[in-house]
Structure formats: structure tokens, C-alpha cells
Coordinates of C-alpha atoms in Angstrom, one line a residue:
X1000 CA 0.0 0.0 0.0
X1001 CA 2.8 2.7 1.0
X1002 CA 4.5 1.5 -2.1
X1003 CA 1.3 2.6 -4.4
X1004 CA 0.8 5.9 -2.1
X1005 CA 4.6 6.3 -2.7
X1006 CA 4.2 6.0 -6.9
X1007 CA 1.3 7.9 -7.4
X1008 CA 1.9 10.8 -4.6
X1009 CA 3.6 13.0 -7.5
X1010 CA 0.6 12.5 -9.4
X1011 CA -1.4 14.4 -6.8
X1012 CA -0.8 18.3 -7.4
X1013 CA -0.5 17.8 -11.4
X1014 CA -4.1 16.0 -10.9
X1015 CA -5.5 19.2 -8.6
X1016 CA -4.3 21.7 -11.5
X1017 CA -5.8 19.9 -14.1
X1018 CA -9.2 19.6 -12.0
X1019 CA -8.8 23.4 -11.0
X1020 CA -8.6 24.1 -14.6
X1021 CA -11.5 22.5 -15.9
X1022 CA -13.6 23.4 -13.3
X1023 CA -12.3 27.1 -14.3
X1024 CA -13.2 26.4 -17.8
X1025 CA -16.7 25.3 -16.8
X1026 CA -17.4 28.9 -15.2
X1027 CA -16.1 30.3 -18.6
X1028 CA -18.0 28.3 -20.6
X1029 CA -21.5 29.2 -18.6
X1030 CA -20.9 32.5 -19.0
X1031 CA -20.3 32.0 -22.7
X1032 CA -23.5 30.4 -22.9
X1033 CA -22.6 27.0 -23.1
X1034 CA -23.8 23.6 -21.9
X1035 CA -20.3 22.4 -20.1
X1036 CA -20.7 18.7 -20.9
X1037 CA -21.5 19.0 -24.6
X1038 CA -18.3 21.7 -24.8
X1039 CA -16.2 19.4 -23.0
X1040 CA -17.5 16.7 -25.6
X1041 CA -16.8 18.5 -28.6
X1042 CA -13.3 19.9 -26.6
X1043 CA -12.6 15.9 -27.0
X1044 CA -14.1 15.0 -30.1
X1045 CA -11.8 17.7 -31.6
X1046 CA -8.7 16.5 -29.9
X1047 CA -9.2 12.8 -30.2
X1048 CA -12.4 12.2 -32.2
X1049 CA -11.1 10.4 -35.2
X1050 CA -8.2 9.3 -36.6
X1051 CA -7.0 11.8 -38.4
X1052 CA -8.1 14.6 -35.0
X1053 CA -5.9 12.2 -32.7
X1054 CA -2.6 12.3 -35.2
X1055 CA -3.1 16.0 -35.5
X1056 CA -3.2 16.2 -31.5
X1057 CA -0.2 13.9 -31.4
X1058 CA 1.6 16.2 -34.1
X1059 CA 0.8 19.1 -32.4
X1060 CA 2.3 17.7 -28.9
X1061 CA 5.6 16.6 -30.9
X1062 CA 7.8 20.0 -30.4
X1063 CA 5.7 20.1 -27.1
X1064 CA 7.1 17.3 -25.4
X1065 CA 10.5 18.0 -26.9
X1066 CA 11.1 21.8 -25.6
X1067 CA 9.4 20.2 -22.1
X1068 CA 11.9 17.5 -21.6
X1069 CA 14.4 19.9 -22.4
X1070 CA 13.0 22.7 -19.8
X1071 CA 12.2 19.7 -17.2
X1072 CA 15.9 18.0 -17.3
X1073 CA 17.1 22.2 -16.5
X1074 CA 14.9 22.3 -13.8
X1075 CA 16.0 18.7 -12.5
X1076 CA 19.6 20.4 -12.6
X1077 CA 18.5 23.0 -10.6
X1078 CA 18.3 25.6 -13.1
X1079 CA 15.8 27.8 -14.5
X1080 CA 15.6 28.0 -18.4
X1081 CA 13.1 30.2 -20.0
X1082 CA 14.9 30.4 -23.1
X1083 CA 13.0 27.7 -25.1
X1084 CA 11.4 30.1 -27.4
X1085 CA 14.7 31.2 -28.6
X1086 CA 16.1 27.6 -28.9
X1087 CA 13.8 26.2 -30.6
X1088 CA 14.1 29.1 -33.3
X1089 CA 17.9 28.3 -33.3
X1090 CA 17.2 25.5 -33.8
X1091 CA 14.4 25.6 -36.5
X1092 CA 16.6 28.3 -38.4
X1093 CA 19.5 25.8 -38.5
X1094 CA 17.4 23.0 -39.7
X1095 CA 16.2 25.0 -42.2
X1096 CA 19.4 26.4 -43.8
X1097 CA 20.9 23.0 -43.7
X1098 CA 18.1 21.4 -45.3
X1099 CA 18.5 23.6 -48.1
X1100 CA 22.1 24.8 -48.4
X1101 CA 23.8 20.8 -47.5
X1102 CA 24.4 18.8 -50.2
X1103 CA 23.5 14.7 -50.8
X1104 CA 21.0 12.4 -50.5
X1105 CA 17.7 13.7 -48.7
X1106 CA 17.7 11.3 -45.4
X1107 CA 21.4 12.2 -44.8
X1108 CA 20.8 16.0 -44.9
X1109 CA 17.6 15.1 -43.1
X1110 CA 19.6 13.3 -40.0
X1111 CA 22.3 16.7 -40.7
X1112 CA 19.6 19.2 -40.1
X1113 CA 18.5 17.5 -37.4
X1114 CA 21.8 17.7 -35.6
X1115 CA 22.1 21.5 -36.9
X1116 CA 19.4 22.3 -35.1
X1117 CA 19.9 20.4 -31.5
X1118 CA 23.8 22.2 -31.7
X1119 CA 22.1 25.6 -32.6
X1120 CA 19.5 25.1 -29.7
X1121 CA 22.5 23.7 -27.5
X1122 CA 25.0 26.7 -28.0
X1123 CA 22.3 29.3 -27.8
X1124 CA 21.7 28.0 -24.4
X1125 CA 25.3 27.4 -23.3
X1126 CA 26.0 31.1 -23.7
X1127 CA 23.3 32.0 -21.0
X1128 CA 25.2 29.1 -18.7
X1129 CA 28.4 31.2 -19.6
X1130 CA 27.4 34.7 -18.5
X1131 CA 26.0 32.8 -15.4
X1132 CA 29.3 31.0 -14.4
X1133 CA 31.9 33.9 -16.0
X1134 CA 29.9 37.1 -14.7
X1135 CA 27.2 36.2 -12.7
X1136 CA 24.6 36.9 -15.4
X1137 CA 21.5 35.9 -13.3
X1138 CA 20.5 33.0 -15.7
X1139 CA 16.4 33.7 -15.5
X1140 CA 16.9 37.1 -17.1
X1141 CA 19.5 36.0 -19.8
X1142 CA 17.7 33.2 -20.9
X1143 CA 14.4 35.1 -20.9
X1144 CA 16.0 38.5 -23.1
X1145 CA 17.9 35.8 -25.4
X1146 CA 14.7 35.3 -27.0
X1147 CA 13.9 38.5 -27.9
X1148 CA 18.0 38.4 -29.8
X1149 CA 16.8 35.1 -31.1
X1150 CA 13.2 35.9 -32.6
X1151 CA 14.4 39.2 -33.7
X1152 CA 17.7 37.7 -35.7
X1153 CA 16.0 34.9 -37.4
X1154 CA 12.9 37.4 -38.4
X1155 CA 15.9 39.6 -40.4
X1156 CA 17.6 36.8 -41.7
X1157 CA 14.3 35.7 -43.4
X1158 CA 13.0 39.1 -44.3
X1159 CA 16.4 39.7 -46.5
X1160 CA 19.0 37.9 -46.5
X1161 CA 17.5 34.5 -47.2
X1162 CA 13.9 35.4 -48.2
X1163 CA 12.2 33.6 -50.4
X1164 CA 12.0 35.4 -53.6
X1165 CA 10.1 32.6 -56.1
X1166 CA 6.7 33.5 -57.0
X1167 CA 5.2 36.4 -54.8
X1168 CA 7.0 36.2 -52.0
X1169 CA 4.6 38.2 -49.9
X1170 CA 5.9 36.4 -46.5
X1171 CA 9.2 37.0 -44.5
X1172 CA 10.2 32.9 -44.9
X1173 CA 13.2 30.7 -46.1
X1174 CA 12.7 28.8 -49.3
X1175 CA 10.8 25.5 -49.7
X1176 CA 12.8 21.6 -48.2
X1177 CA 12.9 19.3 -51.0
X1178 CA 10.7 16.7 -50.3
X1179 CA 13.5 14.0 -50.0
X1180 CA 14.4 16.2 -46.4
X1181 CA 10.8 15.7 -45.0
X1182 CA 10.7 14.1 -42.2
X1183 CA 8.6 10.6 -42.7
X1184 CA 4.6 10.4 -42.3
X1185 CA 3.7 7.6 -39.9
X1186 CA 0.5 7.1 -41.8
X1187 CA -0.3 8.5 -44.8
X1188 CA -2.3 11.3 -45.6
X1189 CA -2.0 12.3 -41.9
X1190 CA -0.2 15.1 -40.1
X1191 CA 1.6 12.8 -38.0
X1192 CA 5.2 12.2 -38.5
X1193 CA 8.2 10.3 -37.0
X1194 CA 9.1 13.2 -34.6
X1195 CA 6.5 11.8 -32.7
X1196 CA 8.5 9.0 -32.3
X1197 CA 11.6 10.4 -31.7
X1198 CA 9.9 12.9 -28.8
X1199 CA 8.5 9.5 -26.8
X1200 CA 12.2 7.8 -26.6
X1201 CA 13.6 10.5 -25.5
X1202 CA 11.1 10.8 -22.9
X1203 CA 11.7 6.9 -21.7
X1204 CA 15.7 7.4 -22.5
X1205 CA 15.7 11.0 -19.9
X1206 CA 13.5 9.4 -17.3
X1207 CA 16.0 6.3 -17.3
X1208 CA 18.8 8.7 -17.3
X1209 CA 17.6 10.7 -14.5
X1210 CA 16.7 7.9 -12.5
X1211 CA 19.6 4.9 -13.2
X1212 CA 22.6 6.7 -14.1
X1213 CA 25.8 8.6 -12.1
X1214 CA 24.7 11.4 -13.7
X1215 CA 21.4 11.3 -13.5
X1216 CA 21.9 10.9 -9.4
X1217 CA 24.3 14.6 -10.0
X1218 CA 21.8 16.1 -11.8
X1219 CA 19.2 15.5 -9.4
X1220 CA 21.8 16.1 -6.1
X1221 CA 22.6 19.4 -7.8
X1222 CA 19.2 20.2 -8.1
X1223 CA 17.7 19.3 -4.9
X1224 CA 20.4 20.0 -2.3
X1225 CA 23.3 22.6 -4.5
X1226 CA 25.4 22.9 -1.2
X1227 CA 25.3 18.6 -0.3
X1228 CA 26.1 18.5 -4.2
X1229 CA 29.5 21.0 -4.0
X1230 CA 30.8 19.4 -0.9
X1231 CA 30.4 16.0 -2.6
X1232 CA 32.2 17.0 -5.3
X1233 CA 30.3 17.8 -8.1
X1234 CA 31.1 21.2 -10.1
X1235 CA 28.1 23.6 -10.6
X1236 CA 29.6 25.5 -13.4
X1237 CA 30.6 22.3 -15.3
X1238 CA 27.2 20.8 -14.3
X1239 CA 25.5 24.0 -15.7
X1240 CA 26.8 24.0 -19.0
X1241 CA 26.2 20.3 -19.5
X1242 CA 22.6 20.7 -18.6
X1243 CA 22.4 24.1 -20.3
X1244 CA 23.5 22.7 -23.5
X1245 CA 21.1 19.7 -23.4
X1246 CA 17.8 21.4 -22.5
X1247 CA 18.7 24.1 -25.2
X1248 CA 19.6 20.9 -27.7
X1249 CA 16.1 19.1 -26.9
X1250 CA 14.5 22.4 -27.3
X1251 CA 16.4 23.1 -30.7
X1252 CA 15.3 19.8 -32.1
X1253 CA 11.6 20.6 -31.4
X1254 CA 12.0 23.2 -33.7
X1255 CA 13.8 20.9 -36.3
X1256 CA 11.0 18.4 -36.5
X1257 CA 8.6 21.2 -36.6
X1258 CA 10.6 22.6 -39.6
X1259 CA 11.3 19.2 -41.6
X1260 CA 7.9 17.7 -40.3
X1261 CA 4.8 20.4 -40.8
X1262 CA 6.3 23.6 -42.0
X1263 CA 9.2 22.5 -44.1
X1264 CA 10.2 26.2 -43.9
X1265 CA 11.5 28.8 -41.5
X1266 CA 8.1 31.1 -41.5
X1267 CA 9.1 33.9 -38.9
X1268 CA 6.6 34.4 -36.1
X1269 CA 5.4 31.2 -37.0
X1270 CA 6.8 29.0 -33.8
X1271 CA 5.9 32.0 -31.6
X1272 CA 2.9 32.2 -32.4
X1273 CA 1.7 28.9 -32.0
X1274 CA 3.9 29.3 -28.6
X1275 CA 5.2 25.6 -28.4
X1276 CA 7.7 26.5 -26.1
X1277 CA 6.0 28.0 -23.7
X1278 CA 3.6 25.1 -22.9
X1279 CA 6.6 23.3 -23.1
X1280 CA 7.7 24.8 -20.0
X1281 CA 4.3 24.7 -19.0
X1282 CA 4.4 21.1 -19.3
X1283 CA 7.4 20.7 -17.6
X1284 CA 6.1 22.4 -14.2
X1285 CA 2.8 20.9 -14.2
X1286 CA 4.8 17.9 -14.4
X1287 CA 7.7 18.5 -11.4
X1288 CA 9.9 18.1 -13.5
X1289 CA 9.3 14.3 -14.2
X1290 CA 9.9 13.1 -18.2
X1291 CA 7.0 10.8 -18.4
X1292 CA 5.0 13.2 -16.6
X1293 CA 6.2 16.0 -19.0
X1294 CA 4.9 13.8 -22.0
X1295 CA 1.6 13.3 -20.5
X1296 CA 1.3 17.0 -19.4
X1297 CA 2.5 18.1 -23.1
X1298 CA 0.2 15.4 -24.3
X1299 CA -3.1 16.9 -22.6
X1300 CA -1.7 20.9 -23.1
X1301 CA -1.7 19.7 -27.1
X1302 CA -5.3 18.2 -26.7
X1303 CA -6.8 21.4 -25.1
X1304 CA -5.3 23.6 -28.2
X1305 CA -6.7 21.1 -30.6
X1306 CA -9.7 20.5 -29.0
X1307 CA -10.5 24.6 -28.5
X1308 CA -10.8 24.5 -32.5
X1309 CA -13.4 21.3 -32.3
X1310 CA -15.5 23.5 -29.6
X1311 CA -15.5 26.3 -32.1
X1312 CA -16.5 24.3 -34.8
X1313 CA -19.0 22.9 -33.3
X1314 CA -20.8 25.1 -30.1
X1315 CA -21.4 28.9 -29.4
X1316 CA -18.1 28.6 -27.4
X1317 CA -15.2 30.5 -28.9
X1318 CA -12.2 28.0 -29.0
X1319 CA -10.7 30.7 -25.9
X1320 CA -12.3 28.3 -23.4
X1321 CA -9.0 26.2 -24.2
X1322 CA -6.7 29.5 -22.9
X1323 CA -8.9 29.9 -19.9
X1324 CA -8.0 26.5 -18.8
X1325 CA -4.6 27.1 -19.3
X1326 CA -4.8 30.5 -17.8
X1327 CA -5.9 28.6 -14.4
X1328 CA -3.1 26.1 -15.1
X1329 CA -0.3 28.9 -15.1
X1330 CA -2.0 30.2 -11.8
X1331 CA -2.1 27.2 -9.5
X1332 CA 1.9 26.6 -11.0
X1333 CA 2.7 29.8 -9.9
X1334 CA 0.9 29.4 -6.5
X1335 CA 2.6 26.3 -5.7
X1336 CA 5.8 27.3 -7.5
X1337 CA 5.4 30.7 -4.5
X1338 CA 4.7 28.1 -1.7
X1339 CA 7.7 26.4 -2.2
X1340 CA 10.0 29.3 -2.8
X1341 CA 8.8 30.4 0.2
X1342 CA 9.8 27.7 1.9
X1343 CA 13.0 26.9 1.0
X1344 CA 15.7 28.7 2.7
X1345 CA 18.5 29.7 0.8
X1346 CA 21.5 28.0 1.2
X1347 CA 24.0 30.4 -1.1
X1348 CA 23.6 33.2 -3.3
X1349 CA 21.2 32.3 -6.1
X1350 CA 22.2 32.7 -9.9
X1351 CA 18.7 31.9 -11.5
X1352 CA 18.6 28.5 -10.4
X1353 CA 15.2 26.5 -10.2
X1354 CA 13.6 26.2 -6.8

């Protein structure tokens, strides 16, 4: 019995959020003028009501659970990454330019581009790590202005420099992949693709990492008690980067498979606004931190978005109902996130590591 109770005890706050949050999203959808179990239907029938609604869910959650794991393996390190967004441009862009610049045959520039873009994503969030350990660059505020460099770079490299120019060219975008760099359709005529695949590994592969290997025990001593983990040893600044560079990486190659998956072009604003990385993160903290809980968290965060359009399809509802819940979801993170901050005392001098 304590065994059970032991399992399923980090299951309890992610389970309250969610419940806060629907119960949130019925108010909103009574004072839309709903009926809340036929928009709740419809929320599901759009996320998971067919075939081809459940692979565009699951396609959808791809750079999702990607950018998550990458945020929750920072987090397990003890440090606070909020530069996702600008990662996973990195590492879209990169993908991009290798996939049409890189000569050869189409699956060994698609494997290239893939690793372009988990480097890109990995450097971009190593230089954050290196203000932080080389001037005490508080690493929340670095990672979090990066973006704004990253969104803002990429947007100018595709507005000139590498704009498309064939046909009208109305867009600020890179040129079309060949279709021999696409990434692979798991069933045909569906969104779905093998980044799907890819995202799910990695999710078994981090959790077995985190919770079987030497340096999965140093990530999660460094994270959990920093001053047990410097006098045994361990080096923080080393640590960082390490960590740094990986969550950045995972985060760059959710904007590869984005790129050589769905888009098969850099479009600018086009990963911020369908703001992947940020429920990414979201995902991450509704999950503590925990890579199978991540993919389930990015899994259900994919299902609202897809479901808000079924609800607007289908109901008087606008598809908003889907943000609300969200919305709610942010606010009990926060609230807990605040609890805990508050009770943990401070050991050292904080840098922008994760509480």
C-alpha cells in the first residue's frame, strides 16, 4: 500500500491543477452560454475524435514534449531555463538552412539538419550558462531576453537575406525543403510524423537517465540539495553547462521536426505564435519536473489547443475556453511554485537557479 501511495503521490498536485482548470473552464463556458458537458464533448471529439483529430493532437504535442523535456531536465539540474522560445528558433533556423544549403542524398541532410538544429539550440543555451558562471549573469533574465535576440535575428535573416523570392514572395520565410528532407509520415495522408517517435524515446531514455545513471543521481543532487552536491564534489559550473546545452539541444530539435515535419520552412513568427515553447515549459512544471510526466502534461496541453478548435466548430463557445484553462493552469503553477519558494531557505547566493 505505502509503495502505491509512494508511486502515485507525484501524481497528486499535477491531478488538482488539471481539476482546477477544468472546473475554471466550466465557469467560462456558462458565462459563454454553453452547456459544459456538450463543450467538453466537442473539446474531445476535436482532440481525439477520429483518426486523423488524434494524429493532429499527437503532431501538435511533438515540439511540445520536446522543448518540455528539455525545460524539465534544466529544472531537475536546478536551473531555471526560460529560453526555449529562442532555442527552438535556433534551432528551426538551422534546420532549415541545412536542409536547403547541405548537399547529398535527402535522409542524410535530413539526420544533418536534425543535428544543426539540437547544436544551434544547445549553443544558444550554453552562452546563458556562460554569462552565469563567468559574470554572474543571473541565468532567469538571460535566458528570458535571449529570446527577444533570437526571434528578432532569425525574423531579419528571413525578411532579406534568405527570403524567399520565387513566386510572390509576400511572407518574410526561407525557401521551400525538398521533399527528400521531410521528415517521414507515420501514416499516410495524416499530419503525424516520426518526430512523434523520436519525442517519446527520449522521454523513456531521460527518465531512465535521470533515474539509473551517475549522472542522473548529479543532476538531481545538484538540483535538490546545490550545497550537499558542491561538498560531494560535483562542479556547478561544469554541471550548468552540461545541462544548459542539453535542455537548449532538446529544445532546438523541437524546432527541427517542426521545420522538416509540418512547416518545411523557416516562417518567422510562426513558432511564436503557435507558442510551443512555452507550454513546453508549461508542461514541464505541471509535471515537477518528471519526463514521463512532461509527456503526459504536453500530451493533454496539445489536446486542449486542438480541442479549443473542435468546440468552435462545433458550439457557441469560442475556441478561448482552451486558454482559460490554461490561464488557471499557469496560476495554480505559480501558486505552488510561491509556496515552495517560500519555503525553501537559501543556502547560497542564487544565480537563477530552479527552486
Amino acid at each position: 500500500m505505502n509503495k502505491w501511495m509512494k508511486m502515485l503521490s507525484p501524481l497528486v498536485q499535477p491531478a488538482a491543477a488539471v481539476l482546477v482548470g477544468l472546473l475554471v473552464g466550466a465557469v467560462a463556458i456558462v458565462i459563454a452560454g454553453g452547456e459544459v458537458l456538450e463543450t467538453y464533448k466537442e473539446m474531445w471529439n476535436g482532440a481525439f475524435g477520429g483518426f486523423y483529430f488524434l494524429t493532429n493532437t499527437l503532431s501538435r504535442a511533438t515540439p511540445i514534449i520536446l522543448v518540455g523535456l528539455g525545460a524539465a531536465f534544466a529544472f531537475r539540474a536546478g536551473f531555471f531555463n526560460l529560453g526555449a522560445p529562442g532555442q527552438m528558433i535556433f534551432g528551426a533556423l538551422a534546420a532549415s538552412l541545412v536542409g536547403l544549403y547541405m548537399p547529398g542524398p535527402g535522409w542524410l541532410v535530413s539526420i544533418a539538419a536534425l543535428l544543426a538544429g539540437v547544436i544551434a539550440g544547445g549553443l544558444w543555451s550554453v552562452m546563458a550558462g556562460y554569462f552565469d558562471a563567468r559574470f554572474a549573469v543571473n541565468l532567469l533574465i538571460s535566458t528570458l531576453l535571449l529570446n527577444y535576440i533570437a526571434d528578432l535575428l532569425a525574423g531579419y535573416l528571413v525578411a532579406y537575406p534568405l527570403k524567399d523570392t520565387s513566386g510572390s514572395a509576400a511572407m518574410a520565410q526561407s525557401a521551400m525543403l525538398d521533399k527528400s528532407v521531410w521528415l517521414p509520415k507515420l501514416f499516410s495522408g495524416m499530419p503525424l510524423h516520426i518526430g512523434f517517435v523520436f519525442a517519446v524515446v527520449l522521454a523513456v531514455i531521460i527518465y531512465v537517465l535521470l533515474k539509473r545513471s551517475v549522472i542522473g543521481y548529479e543532476v538531481r543532487m545538484l538540483g535538490g540539495n546545490p550545497l550537499f552536491a558542491l561538498y560531494g564534489g560535483i562542479n556547478r559550473g561544469t554541471m550548468m553547462l552540461g545541462a544548459m546545452f542539453f535542455s537548449g539541444g532538446l529544445a532546438g530539435l523541437g524546432g527541427a521536426v517542426e521545420i522538416l515535419g509540418s512547416q518545411y520552412r523557416y516562417i518567422d513568427g510562426a513558432l511564436t505564435t503557435a507558442d510551443y515553447a512555452w507550454t513546453g515549459i508549461m508542461a514541464a512544471l505541471l509535471a515537477r519536473s518528471h519526463p514521463l510526466g512532461t509527456l503526459a502534461a504536453a500530451l493533454f496541453l496539445a489536446a486542449l489547443q486542438t480541442g479549443g478548435q473542435g468546440v468552435e466548430r462545433n458550439t457557441e463557445v469560442p475556441l478561448e475556453v482552451g486558454a482559460i484553462i490554461q490561464a488557471a493552469l499557469i496560476l495554480f503553477i505559480s501558486a505552488r511554485f510561491t509556496y515552495d519558494f517560500l519555503k525553501r531557505r537559501k543556502g547560497s547566493k542564487s544565480h537563477g537557479t530552479a527552486v
